[in-house]
Coordinates of N, CA and C in Angstrom, one line a residue:
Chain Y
X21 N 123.6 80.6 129.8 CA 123.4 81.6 130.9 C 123.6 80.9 132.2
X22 N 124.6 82.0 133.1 CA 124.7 80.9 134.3 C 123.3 81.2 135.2
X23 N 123.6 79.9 136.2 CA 121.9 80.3 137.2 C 122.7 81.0 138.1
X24 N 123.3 82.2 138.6 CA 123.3 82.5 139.9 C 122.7 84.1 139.7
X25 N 122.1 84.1 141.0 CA 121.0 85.0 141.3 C 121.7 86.4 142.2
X26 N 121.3 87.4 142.1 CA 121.2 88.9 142.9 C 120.3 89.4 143.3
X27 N 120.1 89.1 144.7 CA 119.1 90.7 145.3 C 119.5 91.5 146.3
X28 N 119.1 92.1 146.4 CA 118.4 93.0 145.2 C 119.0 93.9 144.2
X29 N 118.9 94.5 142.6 CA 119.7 94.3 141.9 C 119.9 96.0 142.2
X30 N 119.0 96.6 142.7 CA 119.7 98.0 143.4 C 118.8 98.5 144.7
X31 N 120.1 99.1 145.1 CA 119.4 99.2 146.7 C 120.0 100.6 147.1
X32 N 119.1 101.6 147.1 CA 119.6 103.1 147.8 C 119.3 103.0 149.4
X33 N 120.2 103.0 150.2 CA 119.9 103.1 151.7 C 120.3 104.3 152.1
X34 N 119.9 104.7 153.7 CA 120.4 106.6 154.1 C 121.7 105.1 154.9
X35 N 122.8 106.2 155.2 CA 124.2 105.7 156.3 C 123.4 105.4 157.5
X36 N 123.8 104.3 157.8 CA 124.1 103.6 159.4 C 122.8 102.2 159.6
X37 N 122.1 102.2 158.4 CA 121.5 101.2 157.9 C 122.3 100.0 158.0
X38 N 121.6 98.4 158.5 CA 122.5 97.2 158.2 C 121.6 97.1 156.7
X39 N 122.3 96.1 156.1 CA 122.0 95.4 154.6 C 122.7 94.3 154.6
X40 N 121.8 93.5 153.6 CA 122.5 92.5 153.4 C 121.9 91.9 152.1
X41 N 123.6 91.7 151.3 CA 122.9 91.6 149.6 C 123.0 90.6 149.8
X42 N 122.1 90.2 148.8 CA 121.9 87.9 148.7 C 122.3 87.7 147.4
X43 N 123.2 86.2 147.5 CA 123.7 86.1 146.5 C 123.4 84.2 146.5
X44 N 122.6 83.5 145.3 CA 122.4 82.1 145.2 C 122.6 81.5 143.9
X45 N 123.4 80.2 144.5 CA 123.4 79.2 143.1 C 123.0 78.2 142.8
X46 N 122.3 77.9 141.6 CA 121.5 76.7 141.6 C 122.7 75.5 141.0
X47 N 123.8 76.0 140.7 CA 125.2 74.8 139.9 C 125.8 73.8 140.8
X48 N 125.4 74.0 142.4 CA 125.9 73.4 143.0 C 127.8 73.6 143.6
X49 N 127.9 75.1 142.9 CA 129.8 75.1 142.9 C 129.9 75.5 143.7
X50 N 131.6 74.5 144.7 CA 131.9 74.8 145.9 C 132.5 76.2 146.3
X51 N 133.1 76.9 145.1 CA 133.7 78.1 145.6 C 133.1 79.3 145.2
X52 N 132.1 80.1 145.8 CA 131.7 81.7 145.7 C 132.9 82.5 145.9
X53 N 132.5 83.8 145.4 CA 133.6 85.1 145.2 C 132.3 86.2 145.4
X54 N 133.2 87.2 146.1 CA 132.4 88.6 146.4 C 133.6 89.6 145.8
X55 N 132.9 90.4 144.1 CA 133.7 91.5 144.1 C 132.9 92.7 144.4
X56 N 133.9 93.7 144.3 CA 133.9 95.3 144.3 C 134.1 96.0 142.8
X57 N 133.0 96.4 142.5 CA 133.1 97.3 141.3 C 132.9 98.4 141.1
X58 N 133.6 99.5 140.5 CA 133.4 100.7 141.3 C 133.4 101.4 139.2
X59 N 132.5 102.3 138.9 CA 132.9 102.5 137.3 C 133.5 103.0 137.0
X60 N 133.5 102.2 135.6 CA 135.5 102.2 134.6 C 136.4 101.7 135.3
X61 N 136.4 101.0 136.5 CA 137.4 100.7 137.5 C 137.2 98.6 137.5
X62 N 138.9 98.2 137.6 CA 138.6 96.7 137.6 C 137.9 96.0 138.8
X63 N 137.4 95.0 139.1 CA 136.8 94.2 139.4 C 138.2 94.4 140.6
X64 N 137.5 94.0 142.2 CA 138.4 93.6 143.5 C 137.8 92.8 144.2
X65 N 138.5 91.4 144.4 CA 137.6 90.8 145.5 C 138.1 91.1 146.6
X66 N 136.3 90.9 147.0 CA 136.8 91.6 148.7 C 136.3 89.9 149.4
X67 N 135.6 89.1 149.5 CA 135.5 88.1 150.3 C 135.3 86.8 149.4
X68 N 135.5 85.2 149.7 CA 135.6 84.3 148.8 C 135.0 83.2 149.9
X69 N 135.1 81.6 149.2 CA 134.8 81.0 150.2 C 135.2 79.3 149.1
X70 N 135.2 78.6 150.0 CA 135.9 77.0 149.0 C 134.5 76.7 149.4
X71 N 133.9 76.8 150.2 CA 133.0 75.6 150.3 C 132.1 76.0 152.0
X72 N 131.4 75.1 152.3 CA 130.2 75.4 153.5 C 131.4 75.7 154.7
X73 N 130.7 76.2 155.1 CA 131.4 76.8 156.7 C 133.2 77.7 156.4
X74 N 133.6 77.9 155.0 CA 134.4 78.3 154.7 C 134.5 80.0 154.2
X75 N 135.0 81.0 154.8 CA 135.0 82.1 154.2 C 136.6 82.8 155.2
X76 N 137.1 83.4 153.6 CA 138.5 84.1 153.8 C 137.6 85.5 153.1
X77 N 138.6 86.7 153.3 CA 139.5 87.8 153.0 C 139.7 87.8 151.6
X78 N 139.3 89.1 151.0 CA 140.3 88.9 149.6 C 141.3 90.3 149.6
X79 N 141.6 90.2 148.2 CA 143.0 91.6 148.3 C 142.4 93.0 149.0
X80 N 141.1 93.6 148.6 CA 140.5 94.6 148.7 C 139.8 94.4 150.2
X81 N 140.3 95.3 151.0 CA 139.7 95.3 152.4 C 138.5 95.4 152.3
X82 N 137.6 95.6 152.9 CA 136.0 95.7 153.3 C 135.3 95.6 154.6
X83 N 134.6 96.3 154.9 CA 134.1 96.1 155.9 C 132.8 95.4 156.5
X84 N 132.8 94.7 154.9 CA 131.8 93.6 155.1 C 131.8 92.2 155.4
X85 N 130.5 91.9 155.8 CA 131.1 90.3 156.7 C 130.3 89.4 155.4
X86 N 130.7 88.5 155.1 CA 130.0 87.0 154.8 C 129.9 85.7 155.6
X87 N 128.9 85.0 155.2 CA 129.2 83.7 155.3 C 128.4 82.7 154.5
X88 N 128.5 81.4 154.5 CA 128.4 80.2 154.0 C 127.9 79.3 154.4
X89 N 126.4 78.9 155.2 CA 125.9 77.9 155.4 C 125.5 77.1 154.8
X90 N 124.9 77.3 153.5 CA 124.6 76.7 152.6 C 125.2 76.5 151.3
X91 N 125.6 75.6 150.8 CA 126.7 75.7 149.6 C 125.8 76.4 148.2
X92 N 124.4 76.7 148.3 CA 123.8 77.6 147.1 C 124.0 79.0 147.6
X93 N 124.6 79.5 149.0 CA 123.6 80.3 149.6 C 125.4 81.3 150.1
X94 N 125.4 82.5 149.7 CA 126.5 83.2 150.0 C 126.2 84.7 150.2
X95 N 125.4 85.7 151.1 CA 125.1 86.7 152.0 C 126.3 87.4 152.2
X96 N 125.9 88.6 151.5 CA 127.3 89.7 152.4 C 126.6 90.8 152.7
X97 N 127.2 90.9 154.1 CA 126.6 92.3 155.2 C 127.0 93.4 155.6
X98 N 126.7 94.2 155.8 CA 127.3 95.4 155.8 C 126.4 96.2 157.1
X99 N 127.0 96.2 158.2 CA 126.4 96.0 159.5 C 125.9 97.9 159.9
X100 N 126.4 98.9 159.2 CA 126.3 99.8 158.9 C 126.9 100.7 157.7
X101 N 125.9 101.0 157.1 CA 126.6 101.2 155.2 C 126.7 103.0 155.9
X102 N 127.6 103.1 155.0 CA 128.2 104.5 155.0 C 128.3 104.9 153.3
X103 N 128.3 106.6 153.1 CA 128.6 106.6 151.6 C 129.9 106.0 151.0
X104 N 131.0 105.8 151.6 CA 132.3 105.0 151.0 C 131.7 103.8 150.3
X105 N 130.2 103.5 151.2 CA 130.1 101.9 150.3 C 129.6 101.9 148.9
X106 N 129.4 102.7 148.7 CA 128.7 103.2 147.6 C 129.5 102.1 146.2
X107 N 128.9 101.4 145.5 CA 129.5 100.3 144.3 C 128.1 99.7 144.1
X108 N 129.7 99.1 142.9 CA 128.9 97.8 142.5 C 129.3 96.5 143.4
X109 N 128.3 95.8 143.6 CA 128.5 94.5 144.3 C 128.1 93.1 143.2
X110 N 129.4 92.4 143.2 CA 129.2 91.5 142.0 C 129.6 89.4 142.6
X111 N 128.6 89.0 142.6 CA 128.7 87.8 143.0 C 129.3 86.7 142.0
X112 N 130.1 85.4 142.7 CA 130.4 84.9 141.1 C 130.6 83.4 141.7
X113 N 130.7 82.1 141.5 CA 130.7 81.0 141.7 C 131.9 80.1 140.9
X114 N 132.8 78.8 141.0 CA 133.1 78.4 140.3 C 133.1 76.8 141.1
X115 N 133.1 75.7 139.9 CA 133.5 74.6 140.4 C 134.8 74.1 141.1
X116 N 135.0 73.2 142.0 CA 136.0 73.5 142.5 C 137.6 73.2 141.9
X117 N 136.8 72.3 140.8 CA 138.2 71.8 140.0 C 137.4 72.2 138.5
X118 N 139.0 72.2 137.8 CA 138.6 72.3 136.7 C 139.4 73.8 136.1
X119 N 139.2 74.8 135.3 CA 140.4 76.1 134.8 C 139.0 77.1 135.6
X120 N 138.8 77.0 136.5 CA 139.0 78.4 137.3 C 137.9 79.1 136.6
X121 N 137.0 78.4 135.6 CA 135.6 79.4 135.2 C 135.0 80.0 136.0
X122 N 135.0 81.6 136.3 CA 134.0 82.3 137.1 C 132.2 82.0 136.4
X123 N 131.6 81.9 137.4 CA 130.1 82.2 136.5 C 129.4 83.9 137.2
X124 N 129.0 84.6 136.8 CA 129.0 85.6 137.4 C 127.7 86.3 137.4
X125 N 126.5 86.6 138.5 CA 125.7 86.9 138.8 C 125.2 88.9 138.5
X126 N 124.0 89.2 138.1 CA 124.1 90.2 137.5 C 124.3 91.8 138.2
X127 N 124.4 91.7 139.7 CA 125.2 92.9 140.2 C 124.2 93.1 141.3
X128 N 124.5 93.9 142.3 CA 123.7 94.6 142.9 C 124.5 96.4 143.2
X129 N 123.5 97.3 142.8 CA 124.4 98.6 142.5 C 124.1 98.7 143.7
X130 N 124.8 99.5 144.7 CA 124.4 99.8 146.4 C 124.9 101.3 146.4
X131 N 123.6 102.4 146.7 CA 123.8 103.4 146.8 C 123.8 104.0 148.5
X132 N 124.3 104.3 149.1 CA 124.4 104.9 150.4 C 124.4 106.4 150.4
X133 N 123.6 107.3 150.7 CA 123.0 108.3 151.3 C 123.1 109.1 152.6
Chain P
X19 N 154.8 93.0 140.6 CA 153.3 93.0 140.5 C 152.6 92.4 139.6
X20 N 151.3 91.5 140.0 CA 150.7 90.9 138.5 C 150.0 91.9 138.3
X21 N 149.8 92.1 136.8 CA 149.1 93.3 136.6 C 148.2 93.0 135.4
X22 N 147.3 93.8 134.9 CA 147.0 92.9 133.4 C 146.1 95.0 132.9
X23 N 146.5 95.3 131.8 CA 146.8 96.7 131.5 C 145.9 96.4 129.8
X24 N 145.2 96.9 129.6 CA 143.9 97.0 128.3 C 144.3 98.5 127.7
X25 N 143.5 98.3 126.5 CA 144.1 99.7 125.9 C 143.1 98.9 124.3
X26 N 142.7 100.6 123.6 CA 142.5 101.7 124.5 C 141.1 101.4 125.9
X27 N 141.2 102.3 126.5 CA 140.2 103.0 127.3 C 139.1 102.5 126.8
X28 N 138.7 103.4 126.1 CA 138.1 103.5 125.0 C 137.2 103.5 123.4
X29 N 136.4 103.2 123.2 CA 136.1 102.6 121.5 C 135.4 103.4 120.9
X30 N 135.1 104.0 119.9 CA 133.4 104.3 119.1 C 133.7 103.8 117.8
X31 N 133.2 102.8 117.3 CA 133.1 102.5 116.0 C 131.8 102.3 115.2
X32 N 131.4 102.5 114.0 CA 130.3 102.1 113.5 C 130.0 100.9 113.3
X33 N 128.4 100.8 112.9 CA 127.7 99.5 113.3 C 128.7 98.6 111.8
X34 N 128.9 97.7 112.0 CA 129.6 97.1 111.0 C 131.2 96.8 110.6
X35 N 131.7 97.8 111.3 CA 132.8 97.7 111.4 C 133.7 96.9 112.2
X36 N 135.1 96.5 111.9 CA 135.6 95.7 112.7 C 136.6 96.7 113.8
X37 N 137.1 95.7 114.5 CA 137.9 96.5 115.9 C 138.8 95.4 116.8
X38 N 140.1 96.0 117.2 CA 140.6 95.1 118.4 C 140.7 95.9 119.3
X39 N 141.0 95.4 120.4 CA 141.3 95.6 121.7 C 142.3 94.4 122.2
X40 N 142.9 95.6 123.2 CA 144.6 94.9 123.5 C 144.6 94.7 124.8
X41 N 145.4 93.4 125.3 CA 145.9 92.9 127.1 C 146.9 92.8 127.0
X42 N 147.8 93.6 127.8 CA 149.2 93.1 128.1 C 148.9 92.7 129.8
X43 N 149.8 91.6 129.9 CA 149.8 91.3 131.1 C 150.9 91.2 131.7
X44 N 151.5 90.9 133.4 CA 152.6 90.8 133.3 C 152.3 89.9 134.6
X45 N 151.4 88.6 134.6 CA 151.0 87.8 135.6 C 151.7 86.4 135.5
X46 N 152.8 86.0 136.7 CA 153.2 85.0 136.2 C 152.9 84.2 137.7
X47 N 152.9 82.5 137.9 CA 152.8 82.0 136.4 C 151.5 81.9 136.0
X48 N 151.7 81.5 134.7 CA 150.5 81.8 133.7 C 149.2 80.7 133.9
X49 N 148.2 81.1 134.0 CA 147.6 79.6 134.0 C 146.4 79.8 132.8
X50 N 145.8 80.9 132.3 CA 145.0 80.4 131.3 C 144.3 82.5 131.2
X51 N 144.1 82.6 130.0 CA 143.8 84.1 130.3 C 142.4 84.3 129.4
X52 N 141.4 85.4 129.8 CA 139.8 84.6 129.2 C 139.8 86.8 129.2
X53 N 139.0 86.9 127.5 CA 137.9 87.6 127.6 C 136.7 87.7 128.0
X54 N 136.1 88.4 129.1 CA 134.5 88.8 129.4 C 134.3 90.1 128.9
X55 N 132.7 90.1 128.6 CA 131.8 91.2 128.3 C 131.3 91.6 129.0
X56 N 130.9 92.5 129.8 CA 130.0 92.8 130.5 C 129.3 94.2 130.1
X57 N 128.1 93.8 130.0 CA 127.0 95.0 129.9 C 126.6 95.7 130.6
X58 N 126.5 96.9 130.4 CA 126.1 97.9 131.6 C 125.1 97.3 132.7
X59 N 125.3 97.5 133.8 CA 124.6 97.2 135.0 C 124.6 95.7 134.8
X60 N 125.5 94.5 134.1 CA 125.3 93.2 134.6 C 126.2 92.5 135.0
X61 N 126.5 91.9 135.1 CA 128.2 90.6 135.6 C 128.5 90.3 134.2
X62 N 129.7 89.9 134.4 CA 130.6 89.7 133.3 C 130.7 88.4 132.6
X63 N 130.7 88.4 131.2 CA 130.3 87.3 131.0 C 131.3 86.4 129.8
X64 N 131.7 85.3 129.8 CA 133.3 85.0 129.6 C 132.7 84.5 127.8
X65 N 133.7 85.1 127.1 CA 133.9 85.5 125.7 C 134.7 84.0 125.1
X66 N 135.7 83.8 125.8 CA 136.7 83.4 125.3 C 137.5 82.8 126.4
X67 N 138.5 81.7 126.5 CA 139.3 81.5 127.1 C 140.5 80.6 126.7
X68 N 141.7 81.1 127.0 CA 142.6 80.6 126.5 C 144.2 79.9 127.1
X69 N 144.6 79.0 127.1 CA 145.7 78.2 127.6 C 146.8 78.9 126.8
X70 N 147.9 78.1 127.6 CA 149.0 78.6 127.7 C 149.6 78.4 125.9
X71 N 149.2 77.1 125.6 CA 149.6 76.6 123.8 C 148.3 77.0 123.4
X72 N 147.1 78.0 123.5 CA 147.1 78.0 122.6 C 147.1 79.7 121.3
X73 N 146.6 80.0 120.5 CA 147.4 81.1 120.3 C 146.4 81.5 119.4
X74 N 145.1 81.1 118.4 CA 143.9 81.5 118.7 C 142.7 81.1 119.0
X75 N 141.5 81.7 119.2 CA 140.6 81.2 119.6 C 139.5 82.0 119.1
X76 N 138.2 81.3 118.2 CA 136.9 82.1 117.8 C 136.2 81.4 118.6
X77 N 135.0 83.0 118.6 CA 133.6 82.6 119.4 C 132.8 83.5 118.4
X78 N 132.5 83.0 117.0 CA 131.1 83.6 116.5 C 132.3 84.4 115.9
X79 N 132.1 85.8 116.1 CA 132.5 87.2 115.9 C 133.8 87.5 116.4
X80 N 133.8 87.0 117.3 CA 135.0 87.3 118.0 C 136.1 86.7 118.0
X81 N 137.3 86.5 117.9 CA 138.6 85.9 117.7 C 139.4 86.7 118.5
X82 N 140.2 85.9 119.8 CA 141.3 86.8 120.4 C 142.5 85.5 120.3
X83 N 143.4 86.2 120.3 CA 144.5 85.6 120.0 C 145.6 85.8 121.0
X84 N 146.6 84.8 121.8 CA 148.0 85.3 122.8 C 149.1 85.0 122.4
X85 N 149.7 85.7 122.7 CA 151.4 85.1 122.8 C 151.7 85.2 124.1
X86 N 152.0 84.2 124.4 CA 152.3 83.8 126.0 C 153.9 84.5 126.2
X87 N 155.3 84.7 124.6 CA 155.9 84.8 125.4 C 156.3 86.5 125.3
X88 N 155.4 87.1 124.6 CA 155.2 89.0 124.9 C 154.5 89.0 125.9
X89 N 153.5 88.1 126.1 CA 152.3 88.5 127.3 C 151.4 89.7 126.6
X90 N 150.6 89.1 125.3 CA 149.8 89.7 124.8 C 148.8 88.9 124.7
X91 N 147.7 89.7 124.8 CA 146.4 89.5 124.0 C 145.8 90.4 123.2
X92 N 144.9 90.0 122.1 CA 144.1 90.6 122.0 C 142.9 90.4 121.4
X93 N 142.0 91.0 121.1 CA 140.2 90.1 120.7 C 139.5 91.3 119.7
X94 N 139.3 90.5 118.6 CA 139.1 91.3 117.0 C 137.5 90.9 117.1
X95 N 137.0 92.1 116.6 CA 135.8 91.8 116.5 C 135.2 92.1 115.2
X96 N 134.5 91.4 114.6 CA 134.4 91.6 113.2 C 133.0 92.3 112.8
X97 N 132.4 93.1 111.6 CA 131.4 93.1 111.5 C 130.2 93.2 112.8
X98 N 131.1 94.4 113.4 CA 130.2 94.8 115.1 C 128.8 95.4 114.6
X99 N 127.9 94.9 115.8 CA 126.7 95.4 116.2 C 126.5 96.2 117.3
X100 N 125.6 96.9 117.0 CA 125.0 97.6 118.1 C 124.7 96.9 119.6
X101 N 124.4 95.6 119.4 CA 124.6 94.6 120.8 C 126.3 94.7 120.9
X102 N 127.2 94.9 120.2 CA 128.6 94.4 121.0 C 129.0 95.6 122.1
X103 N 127.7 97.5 121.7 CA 128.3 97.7 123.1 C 128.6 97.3 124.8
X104 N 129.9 97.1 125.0 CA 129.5 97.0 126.5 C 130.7 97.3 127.1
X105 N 131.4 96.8 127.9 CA 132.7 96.8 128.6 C 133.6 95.2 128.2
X106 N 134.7 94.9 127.2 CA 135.4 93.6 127.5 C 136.3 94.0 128.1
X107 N 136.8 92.8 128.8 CA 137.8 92.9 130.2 C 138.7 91.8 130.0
X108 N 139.9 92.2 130.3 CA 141.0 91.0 130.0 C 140.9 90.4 131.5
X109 N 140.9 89.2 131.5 CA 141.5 88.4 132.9 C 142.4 87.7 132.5
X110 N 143.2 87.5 133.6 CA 144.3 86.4 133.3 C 144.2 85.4 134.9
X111 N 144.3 84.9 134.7 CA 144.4 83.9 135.7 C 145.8 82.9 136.1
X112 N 145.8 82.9 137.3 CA 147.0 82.7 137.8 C 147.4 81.5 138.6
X113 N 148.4 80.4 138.0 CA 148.2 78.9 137.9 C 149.0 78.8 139.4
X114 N 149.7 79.5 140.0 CA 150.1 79.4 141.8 C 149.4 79.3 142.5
X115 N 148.0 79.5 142.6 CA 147.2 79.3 143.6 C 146.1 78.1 143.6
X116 N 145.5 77.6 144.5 CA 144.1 76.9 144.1 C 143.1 77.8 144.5
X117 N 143.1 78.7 144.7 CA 142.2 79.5 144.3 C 141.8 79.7 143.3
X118 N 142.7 80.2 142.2 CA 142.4 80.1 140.8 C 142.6 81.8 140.6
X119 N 143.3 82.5 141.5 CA 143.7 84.0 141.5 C 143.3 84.5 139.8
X120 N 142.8 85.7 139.6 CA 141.9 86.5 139.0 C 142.3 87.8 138.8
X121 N 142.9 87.8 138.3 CA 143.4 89.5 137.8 C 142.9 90.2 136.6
X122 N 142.1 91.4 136.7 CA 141.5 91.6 135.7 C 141.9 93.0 135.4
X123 N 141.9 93.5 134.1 CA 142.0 94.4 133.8 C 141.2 95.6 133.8
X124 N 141.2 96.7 133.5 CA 139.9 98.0 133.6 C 139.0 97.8 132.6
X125 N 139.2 97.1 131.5 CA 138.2 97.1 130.6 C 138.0 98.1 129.3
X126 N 138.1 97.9 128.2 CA 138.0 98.8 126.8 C 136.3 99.0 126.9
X127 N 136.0 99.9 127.0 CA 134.1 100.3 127.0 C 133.9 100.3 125.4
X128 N 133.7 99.9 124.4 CA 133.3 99.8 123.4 C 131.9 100.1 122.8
X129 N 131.7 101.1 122.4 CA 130.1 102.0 121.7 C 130.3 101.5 120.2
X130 N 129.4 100.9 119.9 CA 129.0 100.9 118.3 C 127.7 102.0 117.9
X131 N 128.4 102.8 116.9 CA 127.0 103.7 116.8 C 126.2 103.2 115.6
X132 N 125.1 103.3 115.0 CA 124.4 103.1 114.0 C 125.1 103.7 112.6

């Protein structure tokens, strides 16, 4: 079982609310990933990061921000949630070398209102 | 386009019985392609994974097998249980990047009924 952590694992907010889901690893791996899960629907990442002070963009636009201070410690914000944001939010880690093993944390559903 | 395309949709089989589910992909170049499970409401969780040589691979119950040069997979499941419902998901992964690029498929939902 991997150690990486989600909170909160569901969160109903009303629109124009900020949030901010937390996402932590105890493995020490330098690269986190933020997907988009939406049901029956594949996995999108929307934000990634190699390492401390590091954060890109992924394929899936978003209007949420991250960042990376801490290399256990990877926060994504949503500065005003709207119903579009409505998913699953799925956090995931991997070492920096090695075949690319995701480890993947257990979800946070985010309901907007 | 990389793409990576599962089939069926869909599963219901009885407790006991066996079953496969299919990945065609069309992700080049290839760098290694992995079954996950994931259970309703959790993160996905890796089954299987497999290189370019090799062509199969068991975990327990499970055996998926590729041909790198159809660009198939697929993952047999033997003597299912009522724990094997959940969602498996084909990834393939993609050896051009250091990122470790991640393409995943929609996933076969698979129900075992009693």
């Amino acid at each position: 079982e991997a150690d990486i952590y989600q909170t909160p694992r569901y969160l109903v907010i009303g629109t124009g609310k900020k949030i901010t889901l937390e996402c932590s690893q105890t493995m020490g791996h330098d690269k986190m990933y933020w997907y988009q899960q939406d049901p029956g629907m594949e996995l999108h990442l929307i934000h990634y990061s190699y390492g401390v002070n590091s954060t890109e963009k992924g394929d899936l636009s978003s209007e949420s921000t991250v960042s990376r201070i801490r290399t256990e410690h990877f926060p994504l914000t949503l500065e005003s949630a709207r119903p579009s944001h409505t998913s699953q939010y799925l956090c995931a880690s991997s070492p920096f070398e090695g075949p690319y093993e995701q480890y993947f944390g257990p979800g946070t559903r985010l309901t907007v209102t | 386009k990389n793409q990576v395309e599962q089939s069926p949709q869909s599963l219901i089989i009885l407790e006991g019985k066996n079953c496969t589910l299919q990945c065609n992909y069309t992700v080049s170049p290839f760098s290694n392609l992995r079954w996950y499970k994931q259970d309703t409401g959790r993160g996905p969780v890796s089954l299987t994974i497999m290189t370019f040589s090799e062509n199969t691979k068991s975990n327990g119950r499970y055996t998926a097998t590729l041909d790198a040069d159809t660009k198939q997979s697929s993952l047999h499941i033997t003597a299912s249980q009522l724990s094997d419902s959940a969602s498996y998901i084909c990834v393939v992964i993609d050896r051009g990047s250091t990122l470790g690029r991640l393409y995943f498929g929609r996933g076969t939902q698979l129900t075992v009924w009693p």
